[in-house]
mmCIF file of C-alpha atoms in Angstrom:
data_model
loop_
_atom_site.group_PDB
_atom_site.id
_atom_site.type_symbol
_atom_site.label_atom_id
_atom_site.label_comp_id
_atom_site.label_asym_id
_atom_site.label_seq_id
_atom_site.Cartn_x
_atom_site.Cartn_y
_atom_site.Cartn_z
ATOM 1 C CA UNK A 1 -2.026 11.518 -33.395
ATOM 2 C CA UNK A 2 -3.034 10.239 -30.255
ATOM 3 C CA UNK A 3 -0.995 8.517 -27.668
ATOM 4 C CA UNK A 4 -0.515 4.845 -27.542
ATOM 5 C CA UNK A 5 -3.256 3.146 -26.223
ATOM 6 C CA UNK A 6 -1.227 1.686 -23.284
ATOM 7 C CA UNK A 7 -0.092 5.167 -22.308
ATOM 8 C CA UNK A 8 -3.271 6.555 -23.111
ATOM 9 C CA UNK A 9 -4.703 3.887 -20.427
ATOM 10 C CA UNK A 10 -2.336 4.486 -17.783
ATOM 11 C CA UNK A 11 -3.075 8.119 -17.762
ATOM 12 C CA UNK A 12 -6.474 7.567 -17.602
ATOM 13 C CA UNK A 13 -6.113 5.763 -14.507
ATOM 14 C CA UNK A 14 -3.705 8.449 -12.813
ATOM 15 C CA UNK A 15 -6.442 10.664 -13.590
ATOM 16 C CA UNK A 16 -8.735 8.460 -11.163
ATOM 17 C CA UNK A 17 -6.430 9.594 -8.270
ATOM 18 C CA UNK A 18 -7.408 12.361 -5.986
ATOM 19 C CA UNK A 19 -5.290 15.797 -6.788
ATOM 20 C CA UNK A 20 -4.262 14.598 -9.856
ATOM 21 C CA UNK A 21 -4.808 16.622 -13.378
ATOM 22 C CA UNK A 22 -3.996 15.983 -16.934
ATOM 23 C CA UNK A 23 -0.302 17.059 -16.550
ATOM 24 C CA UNK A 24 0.520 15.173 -13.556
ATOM 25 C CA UNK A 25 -0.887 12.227 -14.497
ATOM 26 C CA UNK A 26 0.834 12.129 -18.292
ATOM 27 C CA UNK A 27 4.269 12.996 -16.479
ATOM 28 C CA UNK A 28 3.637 10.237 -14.164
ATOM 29 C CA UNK A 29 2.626 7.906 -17.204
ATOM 30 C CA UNK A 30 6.041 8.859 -18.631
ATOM 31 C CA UNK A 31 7.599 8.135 -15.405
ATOM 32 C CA UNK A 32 6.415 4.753 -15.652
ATOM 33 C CA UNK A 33 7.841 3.720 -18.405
ATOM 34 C CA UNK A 34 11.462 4.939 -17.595
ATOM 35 C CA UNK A 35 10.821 2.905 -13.953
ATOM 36 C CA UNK A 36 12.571 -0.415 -13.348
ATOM 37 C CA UNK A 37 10.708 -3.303 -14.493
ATOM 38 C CA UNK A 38 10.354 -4.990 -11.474
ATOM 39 C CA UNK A 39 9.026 -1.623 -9.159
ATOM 40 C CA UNK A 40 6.386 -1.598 -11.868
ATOM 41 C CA UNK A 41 5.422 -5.226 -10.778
ATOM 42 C CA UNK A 42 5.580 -4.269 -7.180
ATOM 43 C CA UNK A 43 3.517 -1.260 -7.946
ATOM 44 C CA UNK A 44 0.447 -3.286 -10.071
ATOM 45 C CA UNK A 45 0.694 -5.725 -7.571
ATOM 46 C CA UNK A 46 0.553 -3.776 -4.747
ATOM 47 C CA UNK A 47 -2.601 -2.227 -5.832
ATOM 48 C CA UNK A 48 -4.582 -5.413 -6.260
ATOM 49 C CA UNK A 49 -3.029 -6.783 -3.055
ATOM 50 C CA UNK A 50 -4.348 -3.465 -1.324
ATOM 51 C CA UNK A 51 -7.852 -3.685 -2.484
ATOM 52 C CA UNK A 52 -8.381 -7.575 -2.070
ATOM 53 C CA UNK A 53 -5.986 -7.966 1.339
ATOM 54 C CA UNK A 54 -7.195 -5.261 3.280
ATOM 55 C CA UNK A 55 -10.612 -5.486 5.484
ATOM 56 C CA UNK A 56 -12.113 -3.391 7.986
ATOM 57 C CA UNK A 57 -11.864 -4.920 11.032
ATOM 58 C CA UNK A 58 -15.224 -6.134 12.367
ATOM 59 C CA UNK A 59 -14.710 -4.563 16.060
ATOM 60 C CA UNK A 60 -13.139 -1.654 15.764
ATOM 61 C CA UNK A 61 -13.509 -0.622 12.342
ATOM 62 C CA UNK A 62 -9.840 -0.375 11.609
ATOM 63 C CA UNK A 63 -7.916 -1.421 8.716
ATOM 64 C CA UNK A 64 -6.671 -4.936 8.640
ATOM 65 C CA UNK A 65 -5.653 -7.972 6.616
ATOM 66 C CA UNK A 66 -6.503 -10.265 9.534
ATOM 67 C CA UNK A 67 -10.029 -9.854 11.187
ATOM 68 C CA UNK A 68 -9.916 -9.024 14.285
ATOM 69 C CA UNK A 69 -7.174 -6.486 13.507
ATOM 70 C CA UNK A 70 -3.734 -6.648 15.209
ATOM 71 C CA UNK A 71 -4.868 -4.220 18.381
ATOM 72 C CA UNK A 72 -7.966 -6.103 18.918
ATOM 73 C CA UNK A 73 -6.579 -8.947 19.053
ATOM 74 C CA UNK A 74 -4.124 -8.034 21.638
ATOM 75 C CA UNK A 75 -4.894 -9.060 24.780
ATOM 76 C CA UNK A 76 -2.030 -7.054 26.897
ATOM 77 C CA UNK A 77 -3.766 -3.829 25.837
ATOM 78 C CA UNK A 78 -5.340 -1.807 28.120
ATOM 79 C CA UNK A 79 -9.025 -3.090 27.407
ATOM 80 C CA UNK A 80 -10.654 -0.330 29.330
ATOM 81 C CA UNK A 81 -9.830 2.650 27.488
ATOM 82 C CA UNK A 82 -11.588 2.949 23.940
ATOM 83 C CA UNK A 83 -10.484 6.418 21.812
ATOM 84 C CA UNK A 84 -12.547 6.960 19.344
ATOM 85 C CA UNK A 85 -11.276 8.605 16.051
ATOM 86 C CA UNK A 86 -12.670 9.343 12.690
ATOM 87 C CA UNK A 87 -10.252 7.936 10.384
ATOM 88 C CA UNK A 88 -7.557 5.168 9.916
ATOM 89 C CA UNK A 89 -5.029 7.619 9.577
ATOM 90 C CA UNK A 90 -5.936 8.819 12.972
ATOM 91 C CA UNK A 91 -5.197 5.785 14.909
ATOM 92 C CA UNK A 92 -1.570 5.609 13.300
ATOM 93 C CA UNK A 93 -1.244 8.972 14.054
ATOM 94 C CA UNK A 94 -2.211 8.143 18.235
ATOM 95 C CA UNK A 95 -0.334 4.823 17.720
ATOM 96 C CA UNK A 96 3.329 6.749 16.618
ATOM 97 C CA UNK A 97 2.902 8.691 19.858
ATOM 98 C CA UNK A 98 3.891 5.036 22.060
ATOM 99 C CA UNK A 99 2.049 6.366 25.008
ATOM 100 C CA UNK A 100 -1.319 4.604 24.689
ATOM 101 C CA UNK A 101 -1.916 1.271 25.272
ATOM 102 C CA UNK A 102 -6.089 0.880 25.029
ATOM 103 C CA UNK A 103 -8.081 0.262 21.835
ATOM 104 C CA UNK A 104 -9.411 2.174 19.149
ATOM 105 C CA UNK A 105 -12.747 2.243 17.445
ATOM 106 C CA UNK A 106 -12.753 4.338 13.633
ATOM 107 C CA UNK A 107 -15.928 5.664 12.837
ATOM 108 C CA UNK A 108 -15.075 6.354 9.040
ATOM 109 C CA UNK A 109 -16.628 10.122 9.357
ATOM 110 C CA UNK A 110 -18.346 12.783 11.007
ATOM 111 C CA UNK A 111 -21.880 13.587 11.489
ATOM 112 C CA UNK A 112 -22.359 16.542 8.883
ATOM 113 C CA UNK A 113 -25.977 17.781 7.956
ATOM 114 C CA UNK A 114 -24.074 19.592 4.918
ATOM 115 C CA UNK A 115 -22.877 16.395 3.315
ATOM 116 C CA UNK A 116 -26.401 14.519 4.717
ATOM 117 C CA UNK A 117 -24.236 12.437 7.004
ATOM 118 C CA UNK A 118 -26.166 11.323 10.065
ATOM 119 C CA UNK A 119 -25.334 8.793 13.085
ATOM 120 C CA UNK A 120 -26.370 5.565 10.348
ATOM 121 C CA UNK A 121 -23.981 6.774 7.945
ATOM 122 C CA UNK A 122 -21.060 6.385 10.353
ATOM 123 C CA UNK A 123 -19.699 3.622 12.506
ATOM 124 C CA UNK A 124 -21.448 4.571 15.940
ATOM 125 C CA UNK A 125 -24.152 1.859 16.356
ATOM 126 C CA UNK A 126 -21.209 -0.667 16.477
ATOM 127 C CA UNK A 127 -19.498 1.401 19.223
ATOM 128 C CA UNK A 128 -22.353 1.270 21.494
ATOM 129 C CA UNK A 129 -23.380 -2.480 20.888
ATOM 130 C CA UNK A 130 -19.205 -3.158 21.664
ATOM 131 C CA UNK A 131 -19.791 -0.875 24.739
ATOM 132 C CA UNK A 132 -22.587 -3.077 25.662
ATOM 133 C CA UNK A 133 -21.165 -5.899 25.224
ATOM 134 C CA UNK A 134 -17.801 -5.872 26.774
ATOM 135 C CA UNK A 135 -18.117 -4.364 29.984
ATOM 136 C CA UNK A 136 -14.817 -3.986 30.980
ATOM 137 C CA UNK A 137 -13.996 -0.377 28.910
ATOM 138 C CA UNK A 138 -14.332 2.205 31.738
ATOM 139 C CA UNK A 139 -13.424 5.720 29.427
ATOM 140 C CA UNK A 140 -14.239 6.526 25.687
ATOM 141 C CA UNK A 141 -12.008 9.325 24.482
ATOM 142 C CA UNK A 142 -13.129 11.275 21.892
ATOM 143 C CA UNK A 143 -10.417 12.362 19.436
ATOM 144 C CA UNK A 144 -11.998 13.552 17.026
ATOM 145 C CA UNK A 145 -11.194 16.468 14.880
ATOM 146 C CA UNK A 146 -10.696 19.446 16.154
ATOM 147 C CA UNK A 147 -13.611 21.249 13.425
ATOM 148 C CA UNK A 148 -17.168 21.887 13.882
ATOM 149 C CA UNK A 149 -18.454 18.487 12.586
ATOM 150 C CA UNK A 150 -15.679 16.466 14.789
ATOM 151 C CA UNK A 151 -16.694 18.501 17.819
ATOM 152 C CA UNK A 152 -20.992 17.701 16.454
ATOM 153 C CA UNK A 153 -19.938 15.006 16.650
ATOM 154 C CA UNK A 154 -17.998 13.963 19.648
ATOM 155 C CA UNK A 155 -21.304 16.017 21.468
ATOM 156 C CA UNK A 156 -23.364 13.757 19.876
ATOM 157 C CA UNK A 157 -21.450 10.250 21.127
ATOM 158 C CA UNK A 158 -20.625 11.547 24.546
ATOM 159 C CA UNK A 159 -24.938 12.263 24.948
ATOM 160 C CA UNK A 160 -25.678 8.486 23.602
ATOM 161 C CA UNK A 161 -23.142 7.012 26.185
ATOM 162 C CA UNK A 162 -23.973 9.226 29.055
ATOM 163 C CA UNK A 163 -26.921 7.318 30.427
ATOM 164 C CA UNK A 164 -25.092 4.210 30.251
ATOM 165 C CA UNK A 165 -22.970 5.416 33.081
ATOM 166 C CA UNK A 166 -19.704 5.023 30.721
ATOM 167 C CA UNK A 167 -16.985 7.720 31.308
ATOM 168 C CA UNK A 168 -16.208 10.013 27.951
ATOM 169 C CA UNK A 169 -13.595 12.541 27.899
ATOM 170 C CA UNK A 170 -12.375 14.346 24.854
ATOM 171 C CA UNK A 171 -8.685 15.226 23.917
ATOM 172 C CA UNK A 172 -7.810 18.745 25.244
ATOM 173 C CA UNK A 173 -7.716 21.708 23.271
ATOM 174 C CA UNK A 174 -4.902 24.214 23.203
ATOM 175 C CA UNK A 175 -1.577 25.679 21.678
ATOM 176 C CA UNK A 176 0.430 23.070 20.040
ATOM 177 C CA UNK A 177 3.638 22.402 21.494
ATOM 178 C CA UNK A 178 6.371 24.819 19.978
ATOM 179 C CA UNK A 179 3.867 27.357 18.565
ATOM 180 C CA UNK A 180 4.124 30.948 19.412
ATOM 181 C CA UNK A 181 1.038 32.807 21.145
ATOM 182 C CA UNK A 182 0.840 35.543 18.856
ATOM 183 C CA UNK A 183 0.461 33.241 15.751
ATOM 184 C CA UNK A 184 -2.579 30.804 17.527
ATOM 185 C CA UNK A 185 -5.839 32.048 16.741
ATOM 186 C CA UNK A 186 -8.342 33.315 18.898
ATOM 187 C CA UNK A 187 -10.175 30.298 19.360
ATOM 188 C CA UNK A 188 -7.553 28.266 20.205
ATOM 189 C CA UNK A 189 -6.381 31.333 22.649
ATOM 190 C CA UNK A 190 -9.848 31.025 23.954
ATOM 191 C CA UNK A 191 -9.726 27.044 24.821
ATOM 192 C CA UNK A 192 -6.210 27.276 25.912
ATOM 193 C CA UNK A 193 -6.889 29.827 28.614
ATOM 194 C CA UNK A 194 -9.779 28.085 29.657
ATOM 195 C CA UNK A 195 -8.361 24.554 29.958
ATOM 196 C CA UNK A 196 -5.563 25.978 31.820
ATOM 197 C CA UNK A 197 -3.634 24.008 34.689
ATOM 198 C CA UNK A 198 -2.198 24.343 37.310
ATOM 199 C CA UNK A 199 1.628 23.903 37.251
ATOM 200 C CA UNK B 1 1.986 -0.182 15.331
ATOM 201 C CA UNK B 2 2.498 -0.442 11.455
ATOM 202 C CA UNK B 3 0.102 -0.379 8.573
ATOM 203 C CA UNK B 4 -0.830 -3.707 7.457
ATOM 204 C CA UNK B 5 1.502 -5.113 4.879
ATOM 205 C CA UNK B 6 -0.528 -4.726 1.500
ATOM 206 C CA UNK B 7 -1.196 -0.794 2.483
ATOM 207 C CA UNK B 8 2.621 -0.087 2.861
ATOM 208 C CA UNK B 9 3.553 -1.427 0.089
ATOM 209 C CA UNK B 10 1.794 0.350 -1.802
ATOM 210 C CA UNK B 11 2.507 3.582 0.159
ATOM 211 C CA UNK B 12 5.969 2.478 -0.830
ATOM 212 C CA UNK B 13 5.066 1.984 -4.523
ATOM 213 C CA UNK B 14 3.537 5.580 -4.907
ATOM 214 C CA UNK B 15 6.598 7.033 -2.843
ATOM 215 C CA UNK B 16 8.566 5.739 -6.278
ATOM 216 C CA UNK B 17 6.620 8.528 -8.329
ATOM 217 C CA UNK B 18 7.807 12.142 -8.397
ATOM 218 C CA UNK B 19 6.833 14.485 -6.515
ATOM 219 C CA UNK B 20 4.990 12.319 -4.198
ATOM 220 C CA UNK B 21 5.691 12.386 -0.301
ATOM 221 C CA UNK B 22 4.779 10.253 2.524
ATOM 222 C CA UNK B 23 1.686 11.901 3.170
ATOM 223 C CA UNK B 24 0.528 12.110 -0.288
ATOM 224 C CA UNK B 25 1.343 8.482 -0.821
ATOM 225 C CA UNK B 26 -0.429 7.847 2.446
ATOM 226 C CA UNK B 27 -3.342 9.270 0.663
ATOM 227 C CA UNK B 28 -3.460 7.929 -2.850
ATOM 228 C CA UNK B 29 -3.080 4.466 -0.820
ATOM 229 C CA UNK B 30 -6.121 5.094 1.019
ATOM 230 C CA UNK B 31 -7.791 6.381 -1.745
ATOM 231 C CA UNK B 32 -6.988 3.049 -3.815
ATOM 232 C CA UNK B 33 -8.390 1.159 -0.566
ATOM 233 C CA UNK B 34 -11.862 2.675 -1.467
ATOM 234 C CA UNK B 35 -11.973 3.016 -4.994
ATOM 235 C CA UNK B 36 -13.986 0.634 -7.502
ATOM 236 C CA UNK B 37 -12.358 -2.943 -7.720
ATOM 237 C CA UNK B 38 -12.678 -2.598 -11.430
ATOM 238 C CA UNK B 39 -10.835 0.365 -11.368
ATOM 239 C CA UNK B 40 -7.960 -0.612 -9.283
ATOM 240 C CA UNK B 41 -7.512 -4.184 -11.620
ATOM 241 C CA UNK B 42 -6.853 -1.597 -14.660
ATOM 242 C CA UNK B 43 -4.778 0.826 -13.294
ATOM 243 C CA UNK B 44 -2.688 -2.416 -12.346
ATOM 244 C CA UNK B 45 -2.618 -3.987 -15.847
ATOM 245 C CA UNK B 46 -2.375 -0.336 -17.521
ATOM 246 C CA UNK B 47 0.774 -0.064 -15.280
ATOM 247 C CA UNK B 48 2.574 -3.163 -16.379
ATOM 248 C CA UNK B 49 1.153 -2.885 -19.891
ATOM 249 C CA UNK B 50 2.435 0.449 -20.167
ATOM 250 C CA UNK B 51 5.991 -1.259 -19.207
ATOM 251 C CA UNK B 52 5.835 -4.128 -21.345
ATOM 252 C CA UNK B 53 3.793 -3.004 -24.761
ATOM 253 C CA UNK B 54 5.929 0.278 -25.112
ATOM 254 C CA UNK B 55 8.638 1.126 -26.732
ATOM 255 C CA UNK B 56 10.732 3.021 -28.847
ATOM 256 C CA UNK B 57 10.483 4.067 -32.464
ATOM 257 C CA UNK B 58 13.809 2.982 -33.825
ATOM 258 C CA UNK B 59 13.340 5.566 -36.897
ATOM 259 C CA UNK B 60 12.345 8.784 -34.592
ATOM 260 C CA UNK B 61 12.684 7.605 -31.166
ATOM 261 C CA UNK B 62 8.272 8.426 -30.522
ATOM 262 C CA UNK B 63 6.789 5.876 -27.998
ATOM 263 C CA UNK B 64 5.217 3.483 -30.109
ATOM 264 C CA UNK B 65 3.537 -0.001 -29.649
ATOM 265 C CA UNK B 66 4.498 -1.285 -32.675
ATOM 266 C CA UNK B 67 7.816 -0.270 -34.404
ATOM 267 C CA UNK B 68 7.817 1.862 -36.572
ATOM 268 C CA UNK B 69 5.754 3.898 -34.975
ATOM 269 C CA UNK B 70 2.271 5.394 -36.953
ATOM 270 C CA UNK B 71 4.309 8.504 -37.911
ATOM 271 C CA UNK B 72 6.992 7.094 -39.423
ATOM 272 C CA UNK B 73 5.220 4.797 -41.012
ATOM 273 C CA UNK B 74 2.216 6.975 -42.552
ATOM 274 C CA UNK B 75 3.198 7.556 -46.462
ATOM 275 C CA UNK B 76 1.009 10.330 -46.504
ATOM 276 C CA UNK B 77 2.844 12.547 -44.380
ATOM 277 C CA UNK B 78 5.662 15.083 -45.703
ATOM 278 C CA UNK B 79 8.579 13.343 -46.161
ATOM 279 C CA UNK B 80 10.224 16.750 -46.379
ATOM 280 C CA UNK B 81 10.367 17.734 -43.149
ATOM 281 C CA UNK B 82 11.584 16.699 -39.283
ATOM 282 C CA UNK B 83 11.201 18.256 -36.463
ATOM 283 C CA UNK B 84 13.588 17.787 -33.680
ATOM 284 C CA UNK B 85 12.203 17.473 -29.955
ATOM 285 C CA UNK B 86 13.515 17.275 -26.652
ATOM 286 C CA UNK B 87 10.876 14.685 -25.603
ATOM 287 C CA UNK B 88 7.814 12.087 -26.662
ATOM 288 C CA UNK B 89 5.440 14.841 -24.976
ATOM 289 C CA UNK B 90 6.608 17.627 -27.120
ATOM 290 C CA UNK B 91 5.553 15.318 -30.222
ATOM 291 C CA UNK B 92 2.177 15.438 -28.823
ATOM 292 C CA UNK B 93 2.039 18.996 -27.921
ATOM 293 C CA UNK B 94 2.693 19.680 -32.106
ATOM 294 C CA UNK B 95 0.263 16.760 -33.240
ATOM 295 C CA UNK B 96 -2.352 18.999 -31.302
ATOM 296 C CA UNK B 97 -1.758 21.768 -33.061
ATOM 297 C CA UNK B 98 -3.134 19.629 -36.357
ATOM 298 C CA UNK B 99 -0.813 21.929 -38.889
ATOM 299 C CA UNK B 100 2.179 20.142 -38.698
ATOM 300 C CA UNK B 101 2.597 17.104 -41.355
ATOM 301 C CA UNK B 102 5.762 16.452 -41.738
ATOM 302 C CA UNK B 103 8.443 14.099 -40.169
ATOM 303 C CA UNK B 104 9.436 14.037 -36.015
ATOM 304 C CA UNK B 105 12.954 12.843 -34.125
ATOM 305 C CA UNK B 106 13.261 12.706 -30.563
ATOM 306 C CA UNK B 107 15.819 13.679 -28.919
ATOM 307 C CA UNK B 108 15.247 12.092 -25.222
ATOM 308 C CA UNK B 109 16.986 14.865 -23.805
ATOM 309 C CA UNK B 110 19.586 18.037 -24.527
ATOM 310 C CA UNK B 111 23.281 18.601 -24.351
ATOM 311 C CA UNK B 112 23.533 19.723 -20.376
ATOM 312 C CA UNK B 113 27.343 20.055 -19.354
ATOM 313 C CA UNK B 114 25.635 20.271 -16.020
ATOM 314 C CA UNK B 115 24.734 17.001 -15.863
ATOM 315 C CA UNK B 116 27.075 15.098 -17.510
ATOM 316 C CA UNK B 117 25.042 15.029 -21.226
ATOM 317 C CA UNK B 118 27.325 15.274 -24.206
ATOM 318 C CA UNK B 119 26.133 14.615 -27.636
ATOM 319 C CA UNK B 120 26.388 10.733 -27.126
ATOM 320 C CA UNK B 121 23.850 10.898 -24.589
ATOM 321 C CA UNK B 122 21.377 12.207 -26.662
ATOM 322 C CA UNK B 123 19.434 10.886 -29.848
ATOM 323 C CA UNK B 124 21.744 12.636 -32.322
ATOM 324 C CA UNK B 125 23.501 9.804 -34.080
ATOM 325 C CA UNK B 126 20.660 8.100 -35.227
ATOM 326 C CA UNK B 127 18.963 11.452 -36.637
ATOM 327 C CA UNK B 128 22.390 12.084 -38.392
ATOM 328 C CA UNK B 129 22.136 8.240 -40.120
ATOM 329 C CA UNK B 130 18.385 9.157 -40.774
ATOM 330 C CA UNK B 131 19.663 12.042 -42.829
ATOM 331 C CA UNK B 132 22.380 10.256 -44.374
ATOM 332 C CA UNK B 133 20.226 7.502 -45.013
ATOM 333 C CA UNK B 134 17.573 9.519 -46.798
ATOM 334 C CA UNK B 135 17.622 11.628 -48.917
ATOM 335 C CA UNK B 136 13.922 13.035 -49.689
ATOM 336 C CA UNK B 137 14.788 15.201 -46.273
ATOM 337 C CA UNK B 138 15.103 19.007 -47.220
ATOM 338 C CA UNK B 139 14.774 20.883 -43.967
ATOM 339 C CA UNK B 140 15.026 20.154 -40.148
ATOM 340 C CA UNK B 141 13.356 22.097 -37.773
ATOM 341 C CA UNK B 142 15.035 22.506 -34.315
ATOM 342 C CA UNK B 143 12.346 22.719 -32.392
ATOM 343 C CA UNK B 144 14.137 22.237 -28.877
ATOM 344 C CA UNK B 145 12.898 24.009 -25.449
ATOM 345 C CA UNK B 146 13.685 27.532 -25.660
ATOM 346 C CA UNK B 147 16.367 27.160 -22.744
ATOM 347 C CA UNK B 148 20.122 27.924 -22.651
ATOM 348 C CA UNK B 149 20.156 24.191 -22.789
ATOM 349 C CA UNK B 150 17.555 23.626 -25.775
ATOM 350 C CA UNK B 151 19.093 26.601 -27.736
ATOM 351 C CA UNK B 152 22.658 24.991 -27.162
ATOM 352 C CA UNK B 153 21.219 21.817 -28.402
ATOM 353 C CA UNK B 154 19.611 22.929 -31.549
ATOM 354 C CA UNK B 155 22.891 25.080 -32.134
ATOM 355 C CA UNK B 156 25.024 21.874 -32.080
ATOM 356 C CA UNK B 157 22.995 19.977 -34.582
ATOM 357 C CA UNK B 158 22.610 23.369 -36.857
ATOM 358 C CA UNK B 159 26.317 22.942 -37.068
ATOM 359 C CA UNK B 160 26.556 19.238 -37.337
ATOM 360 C CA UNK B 161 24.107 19.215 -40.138
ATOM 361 C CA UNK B 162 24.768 22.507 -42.581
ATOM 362 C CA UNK B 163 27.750 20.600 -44.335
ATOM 363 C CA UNK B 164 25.552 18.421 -45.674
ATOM 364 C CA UNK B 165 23.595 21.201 -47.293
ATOM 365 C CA UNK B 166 20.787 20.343 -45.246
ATOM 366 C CA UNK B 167 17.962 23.601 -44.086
ATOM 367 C CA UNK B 168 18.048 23.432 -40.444
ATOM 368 C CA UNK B 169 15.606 26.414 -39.269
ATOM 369 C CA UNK B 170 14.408 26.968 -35.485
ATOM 370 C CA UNK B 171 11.281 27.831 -33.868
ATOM 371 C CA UNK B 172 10.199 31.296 -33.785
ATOM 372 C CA UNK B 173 10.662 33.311 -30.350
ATOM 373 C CA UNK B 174 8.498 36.108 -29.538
ATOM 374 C CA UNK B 175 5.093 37.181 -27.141
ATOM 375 C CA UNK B 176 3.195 34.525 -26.489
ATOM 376 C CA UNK B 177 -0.305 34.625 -27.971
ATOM 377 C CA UNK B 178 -3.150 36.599 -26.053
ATOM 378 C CA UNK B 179 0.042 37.499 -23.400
ATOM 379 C CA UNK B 180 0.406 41.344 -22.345
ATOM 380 C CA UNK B 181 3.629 42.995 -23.181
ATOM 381 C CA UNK B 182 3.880 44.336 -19.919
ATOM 382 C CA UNK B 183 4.362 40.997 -18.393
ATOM 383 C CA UNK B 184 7.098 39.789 -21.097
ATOM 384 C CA UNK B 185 10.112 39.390 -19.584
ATOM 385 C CA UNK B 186 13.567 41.560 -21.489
ATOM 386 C CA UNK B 187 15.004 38.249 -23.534
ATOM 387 C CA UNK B 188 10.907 37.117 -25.270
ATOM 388 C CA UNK B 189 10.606 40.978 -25.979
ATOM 389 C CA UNK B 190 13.815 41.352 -27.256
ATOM 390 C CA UNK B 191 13.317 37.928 -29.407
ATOM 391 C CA UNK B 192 9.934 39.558 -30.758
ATOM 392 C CA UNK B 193 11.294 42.791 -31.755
ATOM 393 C CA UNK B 194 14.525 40.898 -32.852
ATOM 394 C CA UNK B 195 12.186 38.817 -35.220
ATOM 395 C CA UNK B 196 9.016 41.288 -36.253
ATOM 396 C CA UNK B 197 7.593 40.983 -39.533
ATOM 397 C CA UNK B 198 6.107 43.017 -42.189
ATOM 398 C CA UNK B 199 2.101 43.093 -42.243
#
């Protein structure tokens, strides 16, 4: 006997989801029939919605239902400062911090010659034709990961924008806040001795 | 700055299922952003189909789409025998084993003092009609998890049942197959020497 074809269906699609195996995804089939009716209806229509709402927005490269998205759009940000991340997540990540007012610009990705990702593949020719049109941004921050290929690739931006006279700085390197010394590693030992201030 | 609507909603939705957390729901929402539109419209109808077209058997308690469900109904199958379960999953994990050909009853649960689940929580009643009801039943096999819990459960029933004059047997307890006897813990190694057999 097999499972019902509706059950057999749902799992099927669980199984579509990243990190999830055969078990998971028949205990979360299971769980979806014991759910309330109407989260179930929230949940199917929240994945549709997700898919067909949601754009990239056509400046920045962030996710939006409205294009431009809401931070592009915003005219009492700080239009002179551009940090550039790699992912969505990042820019929610800066954003929760409240301390920075400028824009964003995703690139959806690192240069990596491993996964045959090179400066097409990612969203840095839209950077630099934003840069050069809009010539009020005065610094590009590179934020990055903090991993070879974010580094590659923040290297590899900062040399494109140089010539152009445009200001780059990257986000500084060092021991996070509330971490002991003896547990950092050494390159992070290295970078924080080297960026040191004075106080 | 918060994610568009659409996005947490559905981070929302997926923070429903368990053992899902923010960030993993953060995830699987992104991941739905980018997979195939195809994909995402059947995972949506699988999720309210799975709702709506299931339910259950009203003979054994299986998930079924139509009711009776294909077990109960099948003629062909031994009319002899039921096998008790905790749950729906433990229906499938026999069916796999293709040697089984007899009768099931679901329990949806176990006697847990714990937790508040007396006898009236569980699917006893209706297997206790069943019986009643017919008569071509000769044995039941408690085949219950092999926790305090499940053995407490298939105890009750045992009792419930042998006035009747009805077999009840239980699932044998011993080594696992292709485990190492070194790794068995003191209660499966008793079990196994408990319940060796003649070869």
């Amino acid at each position: 006997m097999q499972y019902p074809e509706p059950i057999a269906k749902l799992i099927d699609s669980y199984l579509k989801l990243p990190g999830i195996g055969e078990k998971t995804a028949t205990r979360l089939a299971f769980f979806t029939i014991d759910m309330d009716e109407n989260d179930v209806a929230t949940f199917a229509s929240s994945l549709v919605s997700a898919k067909k709402d949601l754009h990239y927005c056509s400046i920045c490269g962030n996710i939006t239902e409205n294009d431009p998205c809401v931070i592009c759009v915003d005219k009492t940000r700080d239009q002179s400062q551009i940090i550039v991340v790699e992912q969505v997540k990042d820019v929610m990540a800066l954003e929760k911090m409240r301390e920075y007012h400028g824009l964003y610009h995703v690139l959806h990705g690192v240069l990596s010659p491993i996964e045959g990702k090179g400066p097409e593949d990612i969203n840095i020719t839209s950077l630099v034709k934003r840069l050069q049109q809009n010539e009020t941004v005065k610094e590009v921050i590179l934020a990055t990961n903090a991993t070879p290929e974010g580094e590659a690739t923040a290297m590899y931006i900062s040399r494109l924008l140089k010539p152009a006279g445009i200001k780059t700085t990257r986000l500084a390197h060092g021991l996070s806040v509330g971490s002991d010394i003896e547990y950092a590693d050494e390159m992070t030992l290295f970078k924080a001795v080297e960026g040191r201030q004075e106080i």
